[in-house]
Every structure is written in structure tokens, then in C-alpha cells.
Amino acid sequence: MKTLVIAEHEYGQLKPETAKTITAATKVGGDIDVLIMGENLSDAANAASSIDGVSRVLVADNAVYAHQLAENCADLVVAMSEGYTHIFASATTTGKNMMPRVAALLDKAQISDIIDVVDADTFKRPIYAGNAIATVKSLESVHVVTVRSSAFDVAQQGNSAPIETVDHVVASQISSFVANEQTESERPELTAADVIISGGRGMQNGENFKLLEGIADKLGAAIGASRAAVDAGFVPNDMQVGQTGKIVAPNLYIAVGISGAIQHLAGMKDSKVIVAINKDPDAPIFQVADYGLVADLFEVLPELEAAL
């Protein structure tokens, strides 16, 4: 068995999702190669080389892959797929964009969003907003898999795998990079934050989200939101945590004014410690919370910030 892991990187730095995906790949067994596609990748390649379990790091460093367009990257993965029994990628925006295309070009059924590896052919993945876990056995000759990285630990470092250059360049003619618009923030990105404080419909309006900012600054936290808050127009949708938003598993998750619909719980219930603040004692969020405070958030948040 041999696994090809597609690396996640940004601004030339390897993202932690890669090390978590490698942890999942080690459960399959066999050799693990890491493919990094992009431009100016020396730092990312060295970081991947140091991760335990990696056999080789394959680097496609070319302007064609600078923006990691799904069409270009998928074509390269397919071209390199011979000899691999598994192709793994994180279930992030990049992975979800590219891997279905890889699966279609290989004519294989993709297995999405796995949370555990039972054996080389069998995987576990959540269904029904995480209320049930499906055990899926694949009969494909090549398993195309996306990994919910929040379900796996970061692989340890101490390795020194060889780094090889990939000269094969596939430039797709059906898409081109136009522009990249990103929200600038000094706070950590939601999926990488150790601490997250999220607001829900109970915040009442977008202005009241400022009550979370002082606490977030003191804790070095990212700020998230429930779908109800996003749909109400309180905050932009890139802050949404949940089944249709971002899946997170920080060390500490503070839910403020969030009732705890199953779609939201599906996105954050793997957090190490969950704190809920809600004035409704029967709110579903208290069923998953490690610590719950039944109180008016408009009274409690200023007190919490002052105490911090």
C-alpha cells in the first residue's frame, strides 16, 4: 500500500491540516508521499520533510500552481496517481474543491470527511449532521479520501524525508486566476485557533458582537458565529461555524447566545472544552457543554472581560 497526501499550505508555510492528514494516512499503513503544489515552496517542503511517517516529499514548484487552481492541481494528481492505493487530502476549501475532480477523472467513488481509519479499505465518517457515524468499506482500487482534520492529532516531527522535484507541469486551459479577496484580521483563523468565542442569534445584532472582541483579544481567540447569526446578517458568512460552515476543534470553545442546533453542534462538538452562556436553561447547547452558565450575556460578557 502507498498513500499520496496532498499538502495544504499558505504564504509558503505548511498548514497544520497537513500533519493531521498524515496522521490519518499512517493508520492505513505503507509508504506515505506528500505532494506540495504551488510556488516558492522551500519552507513548506522542509516542514513536510520533518513530519514523522513521511517517506518522500514531492514538490511541484511552478507558477502554474501558484494559486492552487483545482483544475491544474487535479490534473497533476491524476497524472501522478499510478502506483498509489490511497490519495488523501484535508476536507478544507482547497481539498473539497480539488478532490471530487480527482475522483471523477480517475472514475472512482470519493469517501468524504472521514473521522477515523478502521483499516486500509474501511473508514468512518459522520452523517445526519454528526448524529450518526457511518462505517464505509470501499472496493475501489484507488481510494480518494478527504479527511476531517479536526478529528486527528498533529503528527510528530523528527523525520528527514528526502525531497524530490516534480517536473511534470499540467496547465489547464479552462480556468485562470483572476483575484483573491480575503478578510484581513489580526486574530487567528477559525480552523487553526486554539480558542474560539462564537456568538449566536442571542447577540441580537451585529453591533453587539463587539462584546466578544475584548474577550477574544485577551484570550488570543478567533471569533465565530452560528448560522442563525450569519443568516440574520449580524456577521459575514466566513465566520460561520457548523455543518455548512467551518468545522473546528479548538482547545476551548465558548458559545454565547447559541441555542445549539444540530447543524452548529456538528461543527464544534469535538472541541476539547466547551463553555456555553445562554439565558435559556433548556438550550440544547448545555447537553454538550463542559461548563454552562445560565445568564444574560449582556450582563455576563462585560464581567468576564473585566475578570480576564
PDB file of C-alpha atoms in Angstrom:
ATOM      1  CA  MET A   1       0.000   0.000   0.000  1.00  0.00           C
ATOM      2  CA  LYS A   2       1.078   3.511  -0.776  1.00  0.00           C
ATOM      3  CA  THR A   3      -0.608   6.810   0.072  1.00  0.00           C
ATOM      4  CA  LEU A   4      -0.279  10.206  -1.599  1.00  0.00           C
ATOM      5  CA  VAL A   5      -1.124  13.068   0.773  1.00  0.00           C
ATOM      6  CA  ILE A   6      -1.907  16.438  -0.810  1.00  0.00           C
ATOM      7  CA  ALA A   7      -0.325  19.155   1.329  1.00  0.00           C
ATOM      8  CA  GLU A   8      -2.117  22.309   2.478  1.00  0.00           C
ATOM      9  CA  HIS A   9      -0.030  25.478   2.545  1.00  0.00           C
ATOM     10  CA  GLU A  10      -0.477  29.228   2.564  1.00  0.00           C
ATOM     11  CA  TYR A  11       2.025  32.053   2.071  1.00  0.00           C
ATOM     12  CA  GLY A  12       4.763  29.446   1.686  1.00  0.00           C
ATOM     13  CA  GLN A  13       4.078  27.861   5.082  1.00  0.00           C
ATOM     14  CA  LEU A  14       2.717  24.363   5.660  1.00  0.00           C
ATOM     15  CA  LYS A  15      -0.679  24.384   7.364  1.00  0.00           C
ATOM     16  CA  PRO A  16      -1.351  22.142  10.405  1.00  0.00           C
ATOM     17  CA  GLU A  17      -4.072  20.318   8.464  1.00  0.00           C
ATOM     18  CA  THR A  18      -1.313  18.544   6.535  1.00  0.00           C
ATOM     19  CA  ALA A  19       0.241  16.992   9.644  1.00  0.00           C
ATOM     20  CA  LYS A  20      -3.218  15.862  10.796  1.00  0.00           C
ATOM     21  CA  THR A  21      -3.978  14.312   7.415  1.00  0.00           C
ATOM     22  CA  ILE A  22      -0.653  12.480   7.586  1.00  0.00           C
ATOM     23  CA  THR A  23      -1.740  11.079  10.970  1.00  0.00           C
ATOM     24  CA  ALA A  24      -4.816   9.641   9.247  1.00  0.00           C
ATOM     25  CA  ALA A  25      -2.667   8.225   6.451  1.00  0.00           C
ATOM     26  CA  THR A  26      -0.368   6.447   8.916  1.00  0.00           C
ATOM     27  CA  LYS A  27      -3.391   4.428  10.086  1.00  0.00           C
ATOM     28  CA  VAL A  28      -3.647   2.971   6.585  1.00  0.00           C
ATOM     29  CA  GLY A  29      -0.067   1.700   6.726  1.00  0.00           C
ATOM     30  CA  GLY A  30       2.548   1.526   3.995  1.00  0.00           C
ATOM     31  CA  ASP A  31       4.581   4.355   2.495  1.00  0.00           C
ATOM     32  CA  ILE A  32       3.369   7.961   2.590  1.00  0.00           C
ATOM     33  CA  ASP A  33       4.390  10.505  -0.031  1.00  0.00           C
ATOM     34  CA  VAL A  34       3.462  14.166   0.380  1.00  0.00           C
ATOM     35  CA  LEU A  35       2.754  16.236  -2.725  1.00  0.00           C
ATOM     36  CA  ILE A  36       3.132  20.013  -2.429  1.00  0.00           C
ATOM     37  CA  MET A  37       1.895  22.119  -5.337  1.00  0.00           C
ATOM     38  CA  GLY A  38       2.496  25.860  -5.537  1.00  0.00           C
ATOM     39  CA  GLU A  39       5.272  28.419  -5.891  1.00  0.00           C
ATOM     40  CA  ASN A  40       8.253  29.228  -3.631  1.00  0.00           C
ATOM     41  CA  LEU A  41       7.791  26.089  -1.572  1.00  0.00           C
ATOM     42  CA  SER A  42      11.178  25.520   0.072  1.00  0.00           C
ATOM     43  CA  ASP A  43       9.953  26.259   3.624  1.00  0.00           C
ATOM     44  CA  ALA A  44       6.810  24.169   3.209  1.00  0.00           C
ATOM     45  CA  ALA A  45       8.820  21.288   1.717  1.00  0.00           C
ATOM     46  CA  ASN A  46      11.281  21.302   4.618  1.00  0.00           C
ATOM     47  CA  ALA A  47       8.416  21.352   7.114  1.00  0.00           C
ATOM     48  CA  ALA A  48       6.752  18.382   5.402  1.00  0.00           C
ATOM     49  CA  SER A  49      10.041  16.505   5.316  1.00  0.00           C
ATOM     50  CA  SER A  50      10.323  16.733   9.099  1.00  0.00           C
ATOM     51  CA  ILE A  51       6.943  15.084   9.803  1.00  0.00           C
ATOM     52  CA  ASP A  52       7.136  11.540  11.148  1.00  0.00           C
ATOM     53  CA  GLY A  53       5.797   8.854   8.811  1.00  0.00           C
ATOM     54  CA  VAL A  54       6.594  10.661   5.560  1.00  0.00           C
ATOM     55  CA  SER A  55       8.628   8.608   3.055  1.00  0.00           C
ATOM     56  CA  ARG A  56       9.126  11.297   0.379  1.00  0.00           C
ATOM     57  CA  VAL A  57       8.168  14.888  -0.279  1.00  0.00           C
ATOM     58  CA  LEU A  58       7.294  15.625  -3.907  1.00  0.00           C
ATOM     59  CA  VAL A  59       7.473  19.308  -4.810  1.00  0.00           C
ATOM     60  CA  ALA A  60       5.740  20.800  -7.861  1.00  0.00           C
ATOM     61  CA  ASP A  61       7.122  24.336  -7.638  1.00  0.00           C
ATOM     62  CA  ASN A  62       5.849  26.231 -10.662  1.00  0.00           C
ATOM     63  CA  ALA A  63       3.902  29.409 -11.445  1.00  0.00           C
ATOM     64  CA  VAL A  64       1.184  27.191 -12.925  1.00  0.00           C
ATOM     65  CA  TYR A  65       0.351  26.035  -9.376  1.00  0.00           C
ATOM     66  CA  ALA A  66       0.861  29.395  -7.663  1.00  0.00           C
ATOM     67  CA  HIS A  67      -2.823  29.801  -6.827  1.00  0.00           C
ATOM     68  CA  GLN A  68      -3.591  26.081  -6.470  1.00  0.00           C
ATOM     69  CA  LEU A  69      -6.399  26.117  -9.017  1.00  0.00           C
ATOM     70  CA  ALA A  70      -8.397  22.893  -8.742  1.00  0.00           C
ATOM     71  CA  GLU A  71      -8.144  22.176 -12.463  1.00  0.00           C
ATOM     72  CA  ASN A  72      -4.342  22.407 -12.641  1.00  0.00           C
ATOM     73  CA  CYS A  73      -3.742  20.587  -9.362  1.00  0.00           C
ATOM     74  CA  ALA A  74      -6.242  17.804 -10.016  1.00  0.00           C
ATOM     75  CA  ASP A  75      -4.725  17.072 -13.408  1.00  0.00           C
ATOM     76  CA  LEU A  76      -1.275  16.763 -11.825  1.00  0.00           C
ATOM     77  CA  VAL A  77      -2.549  14.471  -9.050  1.00  0.00           C
ATOM     78  CA  VAL A  78      -4.208  12.221 -11.623  1.00  0.00           C
ATOM     79  CA  ALA A  79      -1.024  12.160 -13.713  1.00  0.00           C
ATOM     80  CA  MET A  80       0.940  11.058 -10.635  1.00  0.00           C
ATOM     81  CA  SER A  81      -1.652   8.647  -9.235  1.00  0.00           C
ATOM     82  CA  GLU A  82      -0.231   5.438 -10.725  1.00  0.00           C
ATOM     83  CA  GLY A  83       1.113   3.154  -8.007  1.00  0.00           C
ATOM     84  CA  TYR A  84      -0.864   4.732  -5.172  1.00  0.00           C
ATOM     85  CA  THR A  85      -3.644   2.863  -3.393  1.00  0.00           C
ATOM     86  CA  HIS A  86      -4.843   5.928  -1.458  1.00  0.00           C
ATOM     87  CA  ILE A  87      -4.994   9.672  -2.174  1.00  0.00           C
ATOM     88  CA  PHE A  88      -5.677  11.770   0.922  1.00  0.00           C
ATOM     89  CA  ALA A  89      -6.406  15.488   1.309  1.00  0.00           C
ATOM     90  CA  SER A  90      -7.855  17.626   4.072  1.00  0.00           C
ATOM     91  CA  ALA A  91     -11.582  18.370   3.872  1.00  0.00           C
ATOM     92  CA  THR A  92     -10.877  22.095   3.620  1.00  0.00           C
ATOM     93  CA  THR A  93     -11.955  24.542   0.945  1.00  0.00           C
ATOM     94  CA  THR A  94      -8.951  23.519  -1.161  1.00  0.00           C
ATOM     95  CA  GLY A  95      -9.490  19.800  -0.668  1.00  0.00           C
ATOM     96  CA  LYS A  96     -13.233  19.962  -1.277  1.00  0.00           C
ATOM     97  CA  ASN A  97     -12.584  21.920  -4.455  1.00  0.00           C
ATOM     98  CA  MET A  98      -9.970  19.593  -5.906  1.00  0.00           C
ATOM     99  CA  MET A  99     -10.628  16.024  -4.738  1.00  0.00           C
ATOM    100  CA  PRO A 100     -14.049  15.460  -6.366  1.00  0.00           C
ATOM    101  CA  ARG A 101     -12.402  16.387  -9.646  1.00  0.00           C
ATOM    102  CA  VAL A 102      -9.590  13.899  -8.960  1.00  0.00           C
ATOM    103  CA  ALA A 103     -12.147  11.190  -8.176  1.00  0.00           C
ATOM    104  CA  ALA A 104     -14.137  11.920 -11.333  1.00  0.00           C
ATOM    105  CA  LEU A 105     -11.058  11.867 -13.569  1.00  0.00           C
ATOM    106  CA  LEU A 106      -9.976   8.560 -12.026  1.00  0.00           C
ATOM    107  CA  ASP A 107     -13.571   7.255 -12.219  1.00  0.00           C
ATOM    108  CA  LYS A 108     -13.543   6.390  -8.507  1.00  0.00           C
ATOM    109  CA  ALA A 109     -16.062   6.989  -5.735  1.00  0.00           C
ATOM    110  CA  GLN A 110     -14.776   9.549  -3.243  1.00  0.00           C
ATOM    111  CA  ILE A 111     -15.061   8.977   0.510  1.00  0.00           C
ATOM    112  CA  SER A 112     -15.573  12.356   2.145  1.00  0.00           C
ATOM    113  CA  ASP A 113     -14.886  13.862   5.551  1.00  0.00           C
ATOM    114  CA  ILE A 114     -13.564  10.773   7.329  1.00  0.00           C
ATOM    115  CA  ILE A 115     -13.002  10.903  11.098  1.00  0.00           C
ATOM    116  CA  ASP A 116     -11.285   7.524  11.537  1.00  0.00           C
ATOM    117  CA  VAL A 117      -9.470   4.817   9.602  1.00  0.00           C
ATOM    118  CA  VAL A 118     -10.547   1.290  10.548  1.00  0.00           C
ATOM    119  CA  ASP A 119      -8.290  -0.442   8.028  1.00  0.00           C
ATOM    120  CA  ALA A 120      -6.928   0.170   4.550  1.00  0.00           C
ATOM    121  CA  ASP A 121     -10.385  -0.210   2.945  1.00  0.00           C
ATOM    122  CA  THR A 122     -12.707   0.888   5.749  1.00  0.00           C
ATOM    123  CA  PHE A 123     -13.354   4.383   7.080  1.00  0.00           C
ATOM    124  CA  LYS A 124     -15.715   6.165   9.458  1.00  0.00           C
ATOM    125  CA  ARG A 125     -17.488   9.388   8.555  1.00  0.00           C
ATOM    126  CA  PRO A 126     -20.286  11.413  10.162  1.00  0.00           C
ATOM    127  CA  ILE A 127     -23.767  11.553   8.650  1.00  0.00           C
ATOM    128  CA  TYR A 128     -27.016  13.278   9.661  1.00  0.00           C
ATOM    129  CA  ALA A 129     -25.140  16.338  10.952  1.00  0.00           C
ATOM    130  CA  GLY A 130     -22.921  14.145  13.085  1.00  0.00           C
ATOM    131  CA  ASN A 131     -25.783  12.355  14.839  1.00  0.00           C
ATOM    132  CA  ALA A 132     -24.661   9.038  13.369  1.00  0.00           C
ATOM    133  CA  ILE A 133     -21.344   7.614  12.230  1.00  0.00           C
ATOM    134  CA  ALA A 134     -21.267   5.567   9.037  1.00  0.00           C
ATOM    135  CA  THR A 135     -18.651   2.863   8.574  1.00  0.00           C
ATOM    136  CA  VAL A 136     -17.831   2.763   4.862  1.00  0.00           C
ATOM    137  CA  LYS A 137     -15.956  -0.061   3.128  1.00  0.00           C
ATOM    138  CA  SER A 138     -14.551   0.822  -0.267  1.00  0.00           C
ATOM    139  CA  LEU A 139     -13.889  -1.690  -3.033  1.00  0.00           C
ATOM    140  CA  GLU A 140     -12.070   0.808  -5.258  1.00  0.00           C
ATOM    141  CA  SER A 141      -8.527   0.090  -6.417  1.00  0.00           C
ATOM    142  CA  VAL A 142      -7.622   3.693  -5.550  1.00  0.00           C
ATOM    143  CA  HIS A 143      -9.267   5.294  -2.519  1.00  0.00           C
ATOM    144  CA  VAL A 144      -9.856   9.038  -2.948  1.00  0.00           C
ATOM    145  CA  VAL A 145     -10.413  10.376   0.559  1.00  0.00           C
ATOM    146  CA  THR A 146     -10.914  13.743   2.254  1.00  0.00           C
ATOM    147  CA  VAL A 147     -10.064  13.934   5.945  1.00  0.00           C
ATOM    148  CA  ARG A 148     -11.783  15.956   8.648  1.00  0.00           C
ATOM    149  CA  SER A 149      -8.512  17.123  10.143  1.00  0.00           C
ATOM    150  CA  SER A 150     -10.094  18.208  13.433  1.00  0.00           C
ATOM    151  CA  ALA A 151     -10.635  14.518  14.241  1.00  0.00           C
ATOM    152  CA  PHE A 152      -6.898  13.702  14.144  1.00  0.00           C
ATOM    153  CA  ASP A 153      -3.885  14.820  16.150  1.00  0.00           C
ATOM    154  CA  VAL A 154      -0.953  16.636  14.585  1.00  0.00           C
ATOM    155  CA  ALA A 155       1.785  14.172  13.559  1.00  0.00           C
ATOM    156  CA  GLN A 156       5.047  14.465  15.452  1.00  0.00           C
ATOM    157  CA  GLN A 157       8.230  15.870  13.939  1.00  0.00           C
ATOM    158  CA  GLY A 158      11.749  14.493  13.863  1.00  0.00           C
ATOM    159  CA  ASN A 159      11.886  12.964  10.415  1.00  0.00           C
ATOM    160  CA  SER A 160      14.118  13.902   7.494  1.00  0.00           C
ATOM    161  CA  ALA A 161      12.408  12.539   4.411  1.00  0.00           C
ATOM    162  CA  PRO A 162      14.026  13.109   1.001  1.00  0.00           C
ATOM    163  CA  ILE A 163      12.661  15.976  -1.108  1.00  0.00           C
ATOM    164  CA  GLU A 164      12.195  15.387  -4.825  1.00  0.00           C
ATOM    165  CA  THR A 165      11.233  17.795  -7.577  1.00  0.00           C
ATOM    166  CA  VAL A 166       8.242  17.112  -9.814  1.00  0.00           C
ATOM    167  CA  ASP A 167       8.982  18.384 -13.318  1.00  0.00           C
ATOM    168  CA  HIS A 168       5.640  17.360 -14.801  1.00  0.00           C
ATOM    169  CA  VAL A 169       3.546  20.520 -15.306  1.00  0.00           C
ATOM    170  CA  VAL A 170      -0.093  20.421 -16.360  1.00  0.00           C
ATOM    171  CA  ALA A 171      -1.564  23.818 -17.269  1.00  0.00           C
ATOM    172  CA  SER A 172      -5.325  23.685 -17.676  1.00  0.00           C
ATOM    173  CA  GLN A 173      -6.869  25.891 -20.343  1.00  0.00           C
ATOM    174  CA  ILE A 174     -10.360  26.004 -18.836  1.00  0.00           C
ATOM    175  CA  SER A 175      -9.696  28.249 -15.836  1.00  0.00           C
ATOM    176  CA  SER A 176      -7.432  31.097 -14.841  1.00  0.00           C
ATOM    177  CA  PHE A 177      -6.745  33.061 -11.671  1.00  0.00           C
ATOM    178  CA  VAL A 178      -8.440  36.462 -11.549  1.00  0.00           C
ATOM    179  CA  ALA A 179      -8.261  37.769  -7.984  1.00  0.00           C
ATOM    180  CA  ASN A 180      -8.163  36.709  -4.355  1.00  0.00           C
ATOM    181  CA  GLU A 181     -10.271  38.617  -1.832  1.00  0.00           C
ATOM    182  CA  GLN A 182      -9.595  37.831   1.816  1.00  0.00           C
ATOM    183  CA  THR A 183     -10.758  39.265   5.099  1.00  0.00           C
ATOM    184  CA  GLU A 184      -7.813  40.825   6.903  1.00  0.00           C
ATOM    185  CA  SER A 185      -7.705  40.118  10.626  1.00  0.00           C
ATOM    186  CA  GLU A 186      -5.081  40.119  13.344  1.00  0.00           C
ATOM    187  CA  ARG A 187      -6.933  37.284  15.067  1.00  0.00           C
ATOM    188  CA  PRO A 188      -6.152  33.637  14.283  1.00  0.00           C
ATOM    189  CA  GLU A 189      -8.014  31.855  11.510  1.00  0.00           C
ATOM    190  CA  LEU A 190     -11.043  29.913  12.760  1.00  0.00           C
ATOM    191  CA  THR A 191      -9.935  26.421  11.779  1.00  0.00           C
ATOM    192  CA  ALA A 192      -6.450  26.913  13.275  1.00  0.00           C
ATOM    193  CA  ALA A 193      -7.361  28.738  16.510  1.00  0.00           C
ATOM    194  CA  ASP A 194      -6.742  27.184  19.935  1.00  0.00           C
ATOM    195  CA  VAL A 195      -9.555  29.283  21.416  1.00  0.00           C
ATOM    196  CA  ILE A 196     -12.802  30.348  19.735  1.00  0.00           C
ATOM    197  CA  ILE A 197     -15.623  32.508  21.073  1.00  0.00           C
ATOM    198  CA  SER A 198     -18.798  32.416  18.974  1.00  0.00           C
ATOM    199  CA  GLY A 199     -21.996  34.397  19.054  1.00  0.00           C
ATOM    200  CA  GLY A 200     -25.471  33.357  18.015  1.00  0.00           C
ATOM    201  CA  ARG A 201     -28.918  34.802  17.492  1.00  0.00           C
ATOM    202  CA  GLY A 202     -28.906  35.845  21.162  1.00  0.00           C
ATOM    203  CA  MET A 203     -26.412  38.599  20.295  1.00  0.00           C
ATOM    204  CA  GLN A 204     -29.453  40.398  18.764  1.00  0.00           C
ATOM    205  CA  ASN A 205     -27.453  42.412  16.217  1.00  0.00           C
ATOM    206  CA  GLY A 206     -24.030  42.787  14.629  1.00  0.00           C
ATOM    207  CA  GLU A 207     -23.037  45.724  16.812  1.00  0.00           C
ATOM    208  CA  ASN A 208     -23.260  43.543  19.910  1.00  0.00           C
ATOM    209  CA  PHE A 209     -20.536  41.257  18.532  1.00  0.00           C
ATOM    210  CA  LYS A 210     -18.154  43.935  19.796  1.00  0.00           C
ATOM    211  CA  LEU A 211     -18.837  42.473  23.248  1.00  0.00           C
ATOM    212  CA  LEU A 212     -16.890  39.400  22.115  1.00  0.00           C
ATOM    213  CA  GLU A 213     -13.904  41.324  20.783  1.00  0.00           C
ATOM    214  CA  GLY A 214     -12.390  42.349  24.122  1.00  0.00           C
ATOM    215  CA  ILE A 215     -12.618  38.786  25.428  1.00  0.00           C
ATOM    216  CA  ALA A 216     -11.183  37.420  22.175  1.00  0.00           C
ATOM    217  CA  ASP A 217      -8.240  39.836  22.376  1.00  0.00           C
ATOM    218  CA  LYS A 218      -7.436  38.794  25.948  1.00  0.00           C
ATOM    219  CA  LEU A 219      -7.646  35.079  25.130  1.00  0.00           C
ATOM    220  CA  GLY A 220      -5.961  35.304  21.712  1.00  0.00           C
ATOM    221  CA  ALA A 221      -9.141  33.808  20.311  1.00  0.00           C
ATOM    222  CA  ALA A 222     -10.847  33.729  16.941  1.00  0.00           C
ATOM    223  CA  ILE A 223     -14.443  34.945  16.697  1.00  0.00           C
ATOM    224  CA  GLY A 224     -17.084  32.712  15.137  1.00  0.00           C
ATOM    225  CA  ALA A 225     -20.839  32.701  14.734  1.00  0.00           C
ATOM    226  CA  SER A 226     -23.781  30.372  14.357  1.00  0.00           C
ATOM    227  CA  ARG A 227     -25.672  30.081  11.088  1.00  0.00           C
ATOM    228  CA  ALA A 228     -28.608  31.932  12.665  1.00  0.00           C
ATOM    229  CA  ALA A 229     -26.368  34.947  13.318  1.00  0.00           C
ATOM    230  CA  VAL A 230     -24.964  34.802   9.785  1.00  0.00           C
ATOM    231  CA  ASP A 231     -28.394  34.400   8.158  1.00  0.00           C
ATOM    232  CA  ALA A 232     -29.666  37.350  10.203  1.00  0.00           C
ATOM    233  CA  GLY A 233     -26.898  39.480   8.712  1.00  0.00           C
ATOM    234  CA  PHE A 234     -25.099  40.100  12.010  1.00  0.00           C
ATOM    235  CA  VAL A 235     -21.703  38.960  10.660  1.00  0.00           C
ATOM    236  CA  PRO A 236     -20.237  37.723   7.330  1.00  0.00           C
ATOM    237  CA  ASN A 237     -20.503  34.053   6.431  1.00  0.00           C
ATOM    238  CA  ASP A 238     -16.755  33.413   6.684  1.00  0.00           C
ATOM    239  CA  MET A 239     -17.292  33.466  10.461  1.00  0.00           C
ATOM    240  CA  GLN A 240     -19.839  30.642  10.410  1.00  0.00           C
ATOM    241  CA  VAL A 241     -19.127  27.533  12.464  1.00  0.00           C
ATOM    242  CA  GLY A 242     -21.225  24.449  11.746  1.00  0.00           C
ATOM    243  CA  GLN A 243     -22.107  21.731   9.298  1.00  0.00           C
ATOM    244  CA  THR A 244     -22.438  24.232   6.439  1.00  0.00           C
ATOM    245  CA  GLY A 245     -19.689  26.471   7.809  1.00  0.00           C
ATOM    246  CA  LYS A 246     -16.291  25.670   9.263  1.00  0.00           C
ATOM    247  CA  ILE A 247     -15.569  22.526  11.254  1.00  0.00           C
ATOM    248  CA  VAL A 248     -13.463  23.397  14.299  1.00  0.00           C
ATOM    249  CA  ALA A 249     -11.973  21.572  17.274  1.00  0.00           C
ATOM    250  CA  PRO A 250     -10.130  24.132  19.440  1.00  0.00           C
ATOM    251  CA  ASN A 251      -8.892  23.544  22.970  1.00  0.00           C
ATOM    252  CA  LEU A 252     -11.574  25.947  24.207  1.00  0.00           C
ATOM    253  CA  TYR A 253     -14.884  26.850  22.552  1.00  0.00           C
ATOM    254  CA  ILE A 254     -17.108  29.493  24.141  1.00  0.00           C
ATOM    255  CA  ALA A 255     -20.667  29.607  22.772  1.00  0.00           C
ATOM    256  CA  VAL A 256     -22.510  32.826  23.604  1.00  0.00           C
ATOM    257  CA  GLY A 257     -26.215  33.168  22.898  1.00  0.00           C
ATOM    258  CA  ILE A 258     -26.183  29.997  20.777  1.00  0.00           C
ATOM    259  CA  SER A 259     -29.062  27.575  21.314  1.00  0.00           C
ATOM    260  CA  GLY A 260     -27.174  24.600  19.899  1.00  0.00           C
ATOM    261  CA  ALA A 261     -28.944  23.398  16.747  1.00  0.00           C
ATOM    262  CA  ILE A 262     -27.555  20.090  15.490  1.00  0.00           C
ATOM    263  CA  GLN A 263     -26.004  21.823  12.478  1.00  0.00           C
ATOM    264  CA  HIS A 264     -23.925  24.019  14.772  1.00  0.00           C
ATOM    265  CA  LEU A 265     -23.008  21.179  17.118  1.00  0.00           C
ATOM    266  CA  ALA A 266     -21.747  19.182  14.137  1.00  0.00           C
ATOM    267  CA  GLY A 267     -19.137  21.870  13.552  1.00  0.00           C
ATOM    268  CA  MET A 268     -17.766  22.271  17.090  1.00  0.00           C
ATOM    269  CA  LYS A 269     -18.628  19.328  19.336  1.00  0.00           C
ATOM    270  CA  ASP A 270     -15.112  17.860  19.002  1.00  0.00           C
ATOM    271  CA  SER A 271     -13.717  20.881  20.898  1.00  0.00           C
ATOM    272  CA  LYS A 272     -11.684  19.849  23.937  1.00  0.00           C
ATOM    273  CA  VAL A 273     -13.581  22.108  26.386  1.00  0.00           C
ATOM    274  CA  ILE A 274     -16.954  23.696  25.601  1.00  0.00           C
ATOM    275  CA  VAL A 275     -18.371  26.627  27.586  1.00  0.00           C
ATOM    276  CA  ALA A 276     -21.964  27.750  26.982  1.00  0.00           C
ATOM    277  CA  ILE A 277     -23.560  31.034  28.040  1.00  0.00           C
ATOM    278  CA  ASN A 278     -27.303  31.203  27.450  1.00  0.00           C
ATOM    279  CA  LYS A 279     -30.275  32.542  29.386  1.00  0.00           C
ATOM    280  CA  ASP A 280     -32.410  29.526  28.382  1.00  0.00           C
ATOM    281  CA  PRO A 281     -31.646  26.650  30.789  1.00  0.00           C
ATOM    282  CA  ASP A 282     -33.162  24.161  28.321  1.00  0.00           C
ATOM    283  CA  ALA A 283     -30.966  25.193  25.380  1.00  0.00           C
ATOM    284  CA  PRO A 284     -29.539  22.084  23.617  1.00  0.00           C
ATOM    285  CA  ILE A 285     -26.019  23.560  23.803  1.00  0.00           C
ATOM    286  CA  PHE A 286     -25.902  22.641  27.509  1.00  0.00           C
ATOM    287  CA  GLN A 287     -26.101  18.951  26.593  1.00  0.00           C
ATOM    288  CA  VAL A 288     -22.618  19.059  25.052  1.00  0.00           C
ATOM    289  CA  ALA A 289     -21.090  21.809  27.218  1.00  0.00           C
ATOM    290  CA  ASP A 290     -18.445  21.002  29.838  1.00  0.00           C
ATOM    291  CA  TYR A 291     -19.325  24.243  31.621  1.00  0.00           C
ATOM    292  CA  GLY A 292     -22.643  26.080  31.367  1.00  0.00           C
ATOM    293  CA  LEU A 293     -23.733  29.459  32.635  1.00  0.00           C
ATOM    294  CA  VAL A 294     -27.455  30.288  32.609  1.00  0.00           C
ATOM    295  CA  ALA A 295     -27.380  34.092  32.492  1.00  0.00           C
ATOM    296  CA  ASP A 296     -27.994  37.174  30.374  1.00  0.00           C
ATOM    297  CA  LEU A 297     -24.999  37.509  28.057  1.00  0.00           C
ATOM    298  CA  PHE A 298     -25.225  41.311  28.139  1.00  0.00           C
ATOM    299  CA  GLU A 299     -24.530  41.226  31.864  1.00  0.00           C
ATOM    300  CA  VAL A 300     -22.022  38.363  31.871  1.00  0.00           C
ATOM    301  CA  LEU A 301     -19.727  39.367  28.984  1.00  0.00           C
ATOM    302  CA  PRO A 302     -18.593  42.700  30.473  1.00  0.00           C
ATOM    303  CA  GLU A 303     -17.982  40.913  33.803  1.00  0.00           C
ATOM    304  CA  LEU A 304     -15.999  38.172  32.071  1.00  0.00           C
ATOM    305  CA  GLU A 305     -13.870  40.684  30.183  1.00  0.00           C
ATOM    306  CA  ALA A 306     -13.193  42.627  33.385  1.00  0.00           C
ATOM    307  CA  ALA A 307     -12.234  39.428  35.211  1.00  0.00           C
ATOM    308  CA  LEU A 308      -9.821  38.464  32.442  1.00  0.00           C
TER     309      LEU A 308
END
